[in-house]
C-alpha positions as YAML, in Angstrom:
chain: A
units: angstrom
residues:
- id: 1
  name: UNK
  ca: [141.24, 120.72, 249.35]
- id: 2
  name: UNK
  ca: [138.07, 119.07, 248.68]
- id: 3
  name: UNK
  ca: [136.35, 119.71, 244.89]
- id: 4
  name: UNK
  ca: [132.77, 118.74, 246.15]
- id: 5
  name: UNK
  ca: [131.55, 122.18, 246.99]
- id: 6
  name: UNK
  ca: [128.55, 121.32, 248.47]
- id: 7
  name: UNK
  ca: [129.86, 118.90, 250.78]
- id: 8
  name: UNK
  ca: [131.23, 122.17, 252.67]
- id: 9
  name: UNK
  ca: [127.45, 123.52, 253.41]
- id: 10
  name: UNK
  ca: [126.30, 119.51, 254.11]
- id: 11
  name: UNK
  ca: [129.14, 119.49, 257.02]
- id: 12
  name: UNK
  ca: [128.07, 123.41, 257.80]
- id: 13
  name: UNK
  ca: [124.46, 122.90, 258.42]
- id: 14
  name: UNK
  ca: [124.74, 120.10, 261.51]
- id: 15
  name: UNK
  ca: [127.37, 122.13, 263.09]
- id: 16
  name: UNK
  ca: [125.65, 125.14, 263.17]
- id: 17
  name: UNK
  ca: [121.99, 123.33, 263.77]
- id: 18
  name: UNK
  ca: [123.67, 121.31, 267.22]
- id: 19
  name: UNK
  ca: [125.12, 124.39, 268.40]
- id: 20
  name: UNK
  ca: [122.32, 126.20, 267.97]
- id: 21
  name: UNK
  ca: [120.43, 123.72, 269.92]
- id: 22
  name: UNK
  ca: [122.65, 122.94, 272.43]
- id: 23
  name: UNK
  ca: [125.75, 125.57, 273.04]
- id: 24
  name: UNK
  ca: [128.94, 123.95, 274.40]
- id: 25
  name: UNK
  ca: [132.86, 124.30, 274.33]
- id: 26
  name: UNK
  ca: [133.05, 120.54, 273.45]
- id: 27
  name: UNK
  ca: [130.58, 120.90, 270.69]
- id: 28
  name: UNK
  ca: [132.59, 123.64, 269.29]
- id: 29
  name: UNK
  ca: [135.62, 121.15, 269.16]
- id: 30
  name: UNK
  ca: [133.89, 118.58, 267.80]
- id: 31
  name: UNK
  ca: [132.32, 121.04, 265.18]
- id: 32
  name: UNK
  ca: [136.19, 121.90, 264.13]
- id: 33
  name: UNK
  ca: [136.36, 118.39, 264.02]
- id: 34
  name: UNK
  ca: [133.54, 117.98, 261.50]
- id: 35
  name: UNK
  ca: [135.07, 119.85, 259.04]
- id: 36
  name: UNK
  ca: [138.81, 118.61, 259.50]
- id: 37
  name: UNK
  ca: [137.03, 115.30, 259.01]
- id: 38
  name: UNK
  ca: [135.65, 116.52, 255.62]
- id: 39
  name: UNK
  ca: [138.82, 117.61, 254.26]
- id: 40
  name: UNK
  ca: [140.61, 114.75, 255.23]
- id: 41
  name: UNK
  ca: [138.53, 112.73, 253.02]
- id: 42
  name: UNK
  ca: [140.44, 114.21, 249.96]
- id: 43
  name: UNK
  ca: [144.14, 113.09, 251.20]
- id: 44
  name: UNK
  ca: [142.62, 110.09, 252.21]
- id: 45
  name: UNK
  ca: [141.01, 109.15, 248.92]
- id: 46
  name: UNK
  ca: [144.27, 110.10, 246.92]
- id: 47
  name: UNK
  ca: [145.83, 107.42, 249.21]
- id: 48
  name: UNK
  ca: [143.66, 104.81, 249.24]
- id: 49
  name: UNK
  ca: [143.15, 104.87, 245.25]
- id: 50
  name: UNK
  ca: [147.20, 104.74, 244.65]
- id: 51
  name: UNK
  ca: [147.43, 102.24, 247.18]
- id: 52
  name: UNK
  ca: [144.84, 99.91, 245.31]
- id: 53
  name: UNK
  ca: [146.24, 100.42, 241.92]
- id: 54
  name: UNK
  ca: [150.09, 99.72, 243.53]
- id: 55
  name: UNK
  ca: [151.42, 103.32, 242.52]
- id: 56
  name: UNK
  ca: [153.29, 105.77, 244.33]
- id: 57
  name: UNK
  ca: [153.37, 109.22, 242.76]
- id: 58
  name: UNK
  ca: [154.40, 112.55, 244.61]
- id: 59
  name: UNK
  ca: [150.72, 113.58, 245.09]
- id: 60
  name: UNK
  ca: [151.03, 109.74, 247.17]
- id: 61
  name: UNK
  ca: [153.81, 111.51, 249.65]
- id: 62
  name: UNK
  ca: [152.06, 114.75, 249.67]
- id: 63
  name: UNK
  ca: [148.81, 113.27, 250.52]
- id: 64
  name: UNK
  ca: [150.09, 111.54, 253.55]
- id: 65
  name: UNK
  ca: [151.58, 114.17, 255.06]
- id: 66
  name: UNK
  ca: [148.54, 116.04, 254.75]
- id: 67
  name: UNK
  ca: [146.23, 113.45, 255.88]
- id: 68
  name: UNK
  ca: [148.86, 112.47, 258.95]
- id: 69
  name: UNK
  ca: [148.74, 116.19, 260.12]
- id: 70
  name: UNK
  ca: [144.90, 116.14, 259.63]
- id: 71
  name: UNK
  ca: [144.43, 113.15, 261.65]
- id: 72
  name: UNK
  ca: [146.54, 114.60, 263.92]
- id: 73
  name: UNK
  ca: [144.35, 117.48, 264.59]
- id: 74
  name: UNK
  ca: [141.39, 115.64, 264.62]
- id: 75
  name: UNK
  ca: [142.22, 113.15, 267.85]
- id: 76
  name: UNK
  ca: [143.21, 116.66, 269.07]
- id: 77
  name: UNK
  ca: [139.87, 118.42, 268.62]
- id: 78
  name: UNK
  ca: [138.48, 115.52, 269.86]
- id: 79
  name: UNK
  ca: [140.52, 114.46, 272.86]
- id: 80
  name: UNK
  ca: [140.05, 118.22, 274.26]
- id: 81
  name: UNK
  ca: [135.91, 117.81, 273.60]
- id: 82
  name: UNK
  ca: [136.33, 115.12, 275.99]
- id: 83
  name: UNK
  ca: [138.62, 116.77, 277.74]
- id: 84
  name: UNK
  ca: [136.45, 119.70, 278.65]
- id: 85
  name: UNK
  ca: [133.78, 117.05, 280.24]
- id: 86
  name: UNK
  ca: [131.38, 116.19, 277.54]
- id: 87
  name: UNK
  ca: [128.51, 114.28, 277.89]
- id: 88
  name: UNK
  ca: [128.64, 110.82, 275.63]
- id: 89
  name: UNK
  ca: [128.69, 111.14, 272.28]
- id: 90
  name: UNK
  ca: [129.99, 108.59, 270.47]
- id: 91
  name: UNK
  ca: [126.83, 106.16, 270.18]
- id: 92
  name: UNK
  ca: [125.75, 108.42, 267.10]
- id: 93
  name: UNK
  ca: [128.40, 106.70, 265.39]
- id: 94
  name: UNK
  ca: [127.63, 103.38, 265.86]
- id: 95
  name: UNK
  ca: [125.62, 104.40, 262.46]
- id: 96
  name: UNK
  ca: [127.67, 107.02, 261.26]
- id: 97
  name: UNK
  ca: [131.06, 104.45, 260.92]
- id: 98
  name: UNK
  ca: [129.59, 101.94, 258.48]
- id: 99
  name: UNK
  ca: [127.91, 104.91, 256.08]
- id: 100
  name: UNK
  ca: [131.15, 106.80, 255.89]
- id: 101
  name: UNK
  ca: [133.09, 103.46, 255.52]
- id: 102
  name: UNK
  ca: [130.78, 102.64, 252.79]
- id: 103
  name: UNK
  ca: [131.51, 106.21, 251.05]
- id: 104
  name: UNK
  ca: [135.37, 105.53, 250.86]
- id: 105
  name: UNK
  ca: [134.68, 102.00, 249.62]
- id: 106
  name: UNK
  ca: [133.37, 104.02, 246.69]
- id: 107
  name: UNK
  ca: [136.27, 106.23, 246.73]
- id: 108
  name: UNK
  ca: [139.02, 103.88, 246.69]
- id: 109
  name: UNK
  ca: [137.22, 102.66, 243.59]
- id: 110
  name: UNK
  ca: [137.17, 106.55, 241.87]
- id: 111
  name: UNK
  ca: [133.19, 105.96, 241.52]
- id: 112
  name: UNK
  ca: [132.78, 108.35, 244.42]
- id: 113
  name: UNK
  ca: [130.62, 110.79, 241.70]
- id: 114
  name: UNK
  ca: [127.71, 107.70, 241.80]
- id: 115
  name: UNK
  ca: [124.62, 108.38, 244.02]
- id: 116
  name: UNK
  ca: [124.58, 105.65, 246.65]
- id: 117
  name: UNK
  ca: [128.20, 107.41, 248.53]
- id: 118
  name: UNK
  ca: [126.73, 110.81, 248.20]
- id: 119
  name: UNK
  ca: [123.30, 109.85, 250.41]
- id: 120
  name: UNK
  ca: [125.56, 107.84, 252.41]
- id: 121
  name: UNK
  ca: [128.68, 110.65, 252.71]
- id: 122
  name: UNK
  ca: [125.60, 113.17, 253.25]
- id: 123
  name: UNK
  ca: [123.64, 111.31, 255.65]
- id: 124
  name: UNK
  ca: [126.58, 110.39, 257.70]
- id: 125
  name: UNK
  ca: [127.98, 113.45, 258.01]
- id: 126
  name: UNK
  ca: [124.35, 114.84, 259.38]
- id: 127
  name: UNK
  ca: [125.39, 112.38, 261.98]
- id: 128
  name: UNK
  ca: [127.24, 115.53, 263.43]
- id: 129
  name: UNK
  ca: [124.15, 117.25, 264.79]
- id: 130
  name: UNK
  ca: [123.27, 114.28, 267.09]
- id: 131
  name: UNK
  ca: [127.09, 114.38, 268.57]
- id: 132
  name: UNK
  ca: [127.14, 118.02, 269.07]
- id: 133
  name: UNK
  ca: [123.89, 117.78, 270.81]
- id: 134
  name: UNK
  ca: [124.72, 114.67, 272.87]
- id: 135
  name: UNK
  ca: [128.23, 116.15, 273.51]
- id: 136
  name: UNK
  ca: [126.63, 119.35, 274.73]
- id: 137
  name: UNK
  ca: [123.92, 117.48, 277.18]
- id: 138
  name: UNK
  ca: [120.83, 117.28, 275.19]
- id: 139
  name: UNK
  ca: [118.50, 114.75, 275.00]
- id: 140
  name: UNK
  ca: [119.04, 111.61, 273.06]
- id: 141
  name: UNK
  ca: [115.40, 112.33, 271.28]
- id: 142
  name: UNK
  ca: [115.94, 116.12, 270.17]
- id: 143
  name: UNK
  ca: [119.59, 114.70, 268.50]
- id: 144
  name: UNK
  ca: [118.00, 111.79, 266.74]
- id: 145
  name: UNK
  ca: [114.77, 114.23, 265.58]
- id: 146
  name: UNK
  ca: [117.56, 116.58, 264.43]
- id: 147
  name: UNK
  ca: [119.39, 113.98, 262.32]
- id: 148
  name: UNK
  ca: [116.52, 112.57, 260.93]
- id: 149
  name: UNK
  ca: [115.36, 116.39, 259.58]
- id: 150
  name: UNK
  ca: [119.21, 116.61, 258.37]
- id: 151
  name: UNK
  ca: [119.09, 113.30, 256.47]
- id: 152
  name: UNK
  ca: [116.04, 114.37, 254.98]
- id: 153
  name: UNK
  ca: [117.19, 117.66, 253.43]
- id: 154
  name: UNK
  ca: [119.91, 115.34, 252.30]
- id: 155
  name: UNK
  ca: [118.37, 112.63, 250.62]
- id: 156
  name: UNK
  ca: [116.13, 115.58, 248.18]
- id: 157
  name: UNK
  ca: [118.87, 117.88, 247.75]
- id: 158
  name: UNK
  ca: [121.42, 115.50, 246.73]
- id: 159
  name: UNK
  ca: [119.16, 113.82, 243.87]
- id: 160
  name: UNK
  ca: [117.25, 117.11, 242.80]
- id: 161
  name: UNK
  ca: [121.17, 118.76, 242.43]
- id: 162
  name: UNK
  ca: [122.18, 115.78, 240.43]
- id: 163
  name: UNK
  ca: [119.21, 116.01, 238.49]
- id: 164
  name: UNK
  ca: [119.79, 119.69, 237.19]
- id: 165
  name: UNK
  ca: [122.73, 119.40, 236.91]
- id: 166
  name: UNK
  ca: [122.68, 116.57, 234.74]
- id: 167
  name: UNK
  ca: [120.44, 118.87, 232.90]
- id: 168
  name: UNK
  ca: [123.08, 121.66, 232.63]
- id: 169
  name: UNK
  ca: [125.42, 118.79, 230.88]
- id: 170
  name: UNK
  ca: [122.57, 117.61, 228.11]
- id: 171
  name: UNK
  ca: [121.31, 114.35, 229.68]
- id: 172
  name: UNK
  ca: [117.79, 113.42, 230.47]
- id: 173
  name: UNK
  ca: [116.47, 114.19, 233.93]
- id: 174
  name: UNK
  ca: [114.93, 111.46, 236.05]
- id: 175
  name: UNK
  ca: [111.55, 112.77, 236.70]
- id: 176
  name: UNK
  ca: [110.59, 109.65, 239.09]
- id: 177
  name: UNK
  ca: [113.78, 109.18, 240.74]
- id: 178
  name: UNK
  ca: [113.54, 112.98, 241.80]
- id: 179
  name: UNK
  ca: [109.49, 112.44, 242.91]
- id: 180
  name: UNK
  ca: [111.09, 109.15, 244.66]
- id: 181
  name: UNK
  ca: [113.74, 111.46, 246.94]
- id: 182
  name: UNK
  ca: [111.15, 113.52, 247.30]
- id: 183
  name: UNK
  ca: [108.32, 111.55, 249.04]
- id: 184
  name: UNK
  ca: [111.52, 109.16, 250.71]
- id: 185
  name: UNK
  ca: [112.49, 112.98, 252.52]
- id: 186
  name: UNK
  ca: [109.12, 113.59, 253.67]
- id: 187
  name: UNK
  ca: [108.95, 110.05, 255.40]
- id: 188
  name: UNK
  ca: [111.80, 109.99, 256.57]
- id: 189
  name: UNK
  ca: [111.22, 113.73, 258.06]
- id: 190
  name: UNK
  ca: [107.56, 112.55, 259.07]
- id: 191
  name: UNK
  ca: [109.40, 110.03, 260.96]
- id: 192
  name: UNK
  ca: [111.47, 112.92, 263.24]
- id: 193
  name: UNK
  ca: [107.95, 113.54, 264.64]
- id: 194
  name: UNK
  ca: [107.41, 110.06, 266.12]
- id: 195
  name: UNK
  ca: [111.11, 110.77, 268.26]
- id: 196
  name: UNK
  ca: [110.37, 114.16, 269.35]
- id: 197
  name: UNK
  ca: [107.76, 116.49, 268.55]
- id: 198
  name: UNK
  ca: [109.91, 119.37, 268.62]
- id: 199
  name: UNK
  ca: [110.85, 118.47, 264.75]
- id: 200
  name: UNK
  ca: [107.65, 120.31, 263.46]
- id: 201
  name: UNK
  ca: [109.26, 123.37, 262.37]
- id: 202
  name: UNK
  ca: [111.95, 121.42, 260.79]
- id: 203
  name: UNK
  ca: [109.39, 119.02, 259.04]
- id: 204
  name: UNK
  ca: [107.74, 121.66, 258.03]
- id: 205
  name: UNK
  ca: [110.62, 123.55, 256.53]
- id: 206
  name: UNK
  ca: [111.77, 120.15, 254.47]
- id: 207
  name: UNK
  ca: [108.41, 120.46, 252.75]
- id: 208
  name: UNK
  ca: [108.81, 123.74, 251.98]
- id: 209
  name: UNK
  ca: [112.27, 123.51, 250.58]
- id: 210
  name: UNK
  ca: [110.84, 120.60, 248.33]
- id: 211
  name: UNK
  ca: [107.89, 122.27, 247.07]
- id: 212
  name: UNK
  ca: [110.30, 125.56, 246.43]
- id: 213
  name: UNK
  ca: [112.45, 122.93, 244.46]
- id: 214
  name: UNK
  ca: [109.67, 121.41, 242.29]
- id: 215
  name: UNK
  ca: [108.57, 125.42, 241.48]
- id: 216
  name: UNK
  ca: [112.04, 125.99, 240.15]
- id: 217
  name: UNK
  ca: [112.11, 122.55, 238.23]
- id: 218
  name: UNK
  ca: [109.48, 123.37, 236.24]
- id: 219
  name: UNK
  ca: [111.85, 126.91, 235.03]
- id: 220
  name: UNK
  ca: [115.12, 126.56, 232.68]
- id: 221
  name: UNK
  ca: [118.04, 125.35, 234.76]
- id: 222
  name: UNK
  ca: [120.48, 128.01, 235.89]
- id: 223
  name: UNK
  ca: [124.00, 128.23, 236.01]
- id: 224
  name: UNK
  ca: [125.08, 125.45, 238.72]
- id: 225
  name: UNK
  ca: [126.52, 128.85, 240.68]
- id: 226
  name: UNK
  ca: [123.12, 129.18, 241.03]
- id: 227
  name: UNK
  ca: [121.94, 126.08, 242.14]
- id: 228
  name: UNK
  ca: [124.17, 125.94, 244.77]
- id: 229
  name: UNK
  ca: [123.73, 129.57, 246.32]
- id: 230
  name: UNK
  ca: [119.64, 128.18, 245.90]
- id: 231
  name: UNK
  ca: [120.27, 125.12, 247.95]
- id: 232
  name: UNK
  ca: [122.38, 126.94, 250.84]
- id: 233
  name: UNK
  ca: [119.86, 129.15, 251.18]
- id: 234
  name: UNK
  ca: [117.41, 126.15, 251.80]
- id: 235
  name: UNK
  ca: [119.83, 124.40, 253.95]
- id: 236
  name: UNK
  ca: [120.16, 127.43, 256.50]
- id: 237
  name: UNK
  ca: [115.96, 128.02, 256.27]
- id: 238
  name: UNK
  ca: [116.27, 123.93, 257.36]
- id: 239
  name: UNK
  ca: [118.76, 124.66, 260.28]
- id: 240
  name: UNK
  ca: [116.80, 127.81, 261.50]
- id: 241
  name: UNK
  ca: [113.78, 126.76, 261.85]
- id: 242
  name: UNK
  ca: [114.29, 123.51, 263.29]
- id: 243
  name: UNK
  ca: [116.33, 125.21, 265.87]
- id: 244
  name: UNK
  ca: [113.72, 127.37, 266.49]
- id: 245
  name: UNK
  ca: [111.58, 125.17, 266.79]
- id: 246
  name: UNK
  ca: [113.10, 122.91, 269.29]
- id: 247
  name: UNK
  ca: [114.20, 125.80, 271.37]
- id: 248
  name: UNK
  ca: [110.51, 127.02, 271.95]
- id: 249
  name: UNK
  ca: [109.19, 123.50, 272.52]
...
């Protein structure tokens, strides 16, 4: 099972935010799909890391067994989404292939913990919004505006997270690297605006969630229990209201 525990709520919040936007039978598949994906990552890695150092150990045979039955699953969930007469999804991951790839090149290396795979793990996996939507037969603009609100939340979670919790461990925090995430999440959620204007709430809800962050900052860091009940709670304020707001537009 996978030990990132906040990689469960980063593959949560696009499934719930496309089917909340756009309800469907083949979203729902490919939603069951998103997070089959996610924990075949962790076979996968345990594979790919013996293979490169030329061992075989029992976790080795256990791992591909689980990862084979995974995979299995997954062209199932799949093949049925497009089986039950989904629109087009698959352009979405045209972008989404070479950021994931890029995340297991880091994991077949054991350096998986640095920051560049986490914004790219993150970001790709937010990819999962715009192929619910497009699977469900929304418009091409509302699943890039949602992506782009996803990716934000992403990019200022992730480093504000590592930040604290770097904290919690005794090292110095990176003031400018955080105020760097920061300003990079409200571009790039400024930026869901210019594809469709239905984004506001969401926009609006990233800028929240990083002015809540800085508020805490400036407290003693908590427990990182607490840290990450604080962050799902921003993560589902993210989801709502963007939903919200592209459902009244």
């Amino acid at each position: 099972m996978p030990t990132e525990h906040g990689g469960w709520g980063l593959t949560l919040e696009p499934v719930l935010l496309g089917l909340l936007v756009v309800w469907s039978g083949a979203g729902v598949g490919l939603g069951l799909a998103a997070f089959v994906a996610f924990m075949a990552r962790t076979p996968l890695k345990i594979v790919l890391v013996d293979s490169r150092r030329g061992r075989f150990l029992p976790r080795t045979s256990v791992a591909r067994r689980v990862l084979a039955a995974e995979s299995a699953l997954l062209l199932m969930l799949v093949g049925g989404a497009m089986a039950q007469g989904a629109s087009p999804f698959w352009t979405p991951l045209i972008v989404i292939a070479p950021m994931v790839a890029v995340e297991l090149w880091f994991d077949m290396r054991s350096r998986s913990r640095r920051l560049l795979p986490e914004l790219f793990g993150a970001v790709g996996m937010g990819g999962g919004v715009a192929v619910i939507v497009l699977a469900g037969g929304g418009s091409a603009r509302v699943a890039g505006a949602c992506w782009l609100i996803l990716a934000a939340r992403s990019v200022t979670a992730i480093v504000t997270i590592r930040d604290q919790v770097g904290r919690l461990h005794g090292r110095h925090g990176n003031p400018r690297l955080v105020i760097s995430a920061d300003l990079a999440a409200i571009v790039i959620a400024a930026s869901a605006l210019l594809v469709d204007r239905s984004a506001i709430l969401g926009v609006i809800a990233v800028v929240t969630a990083i002015a809540i962050q800085r508020a805490f900052n400036v407290r003693p860091t908590p427990r990182a229990v607490v840290l990450g009940v604080r962050q799902t709670l921003l993560g589902l304020a993210i989801v709502a209201a963007t939903a919200i707001g592209v459902l009244w537009a």
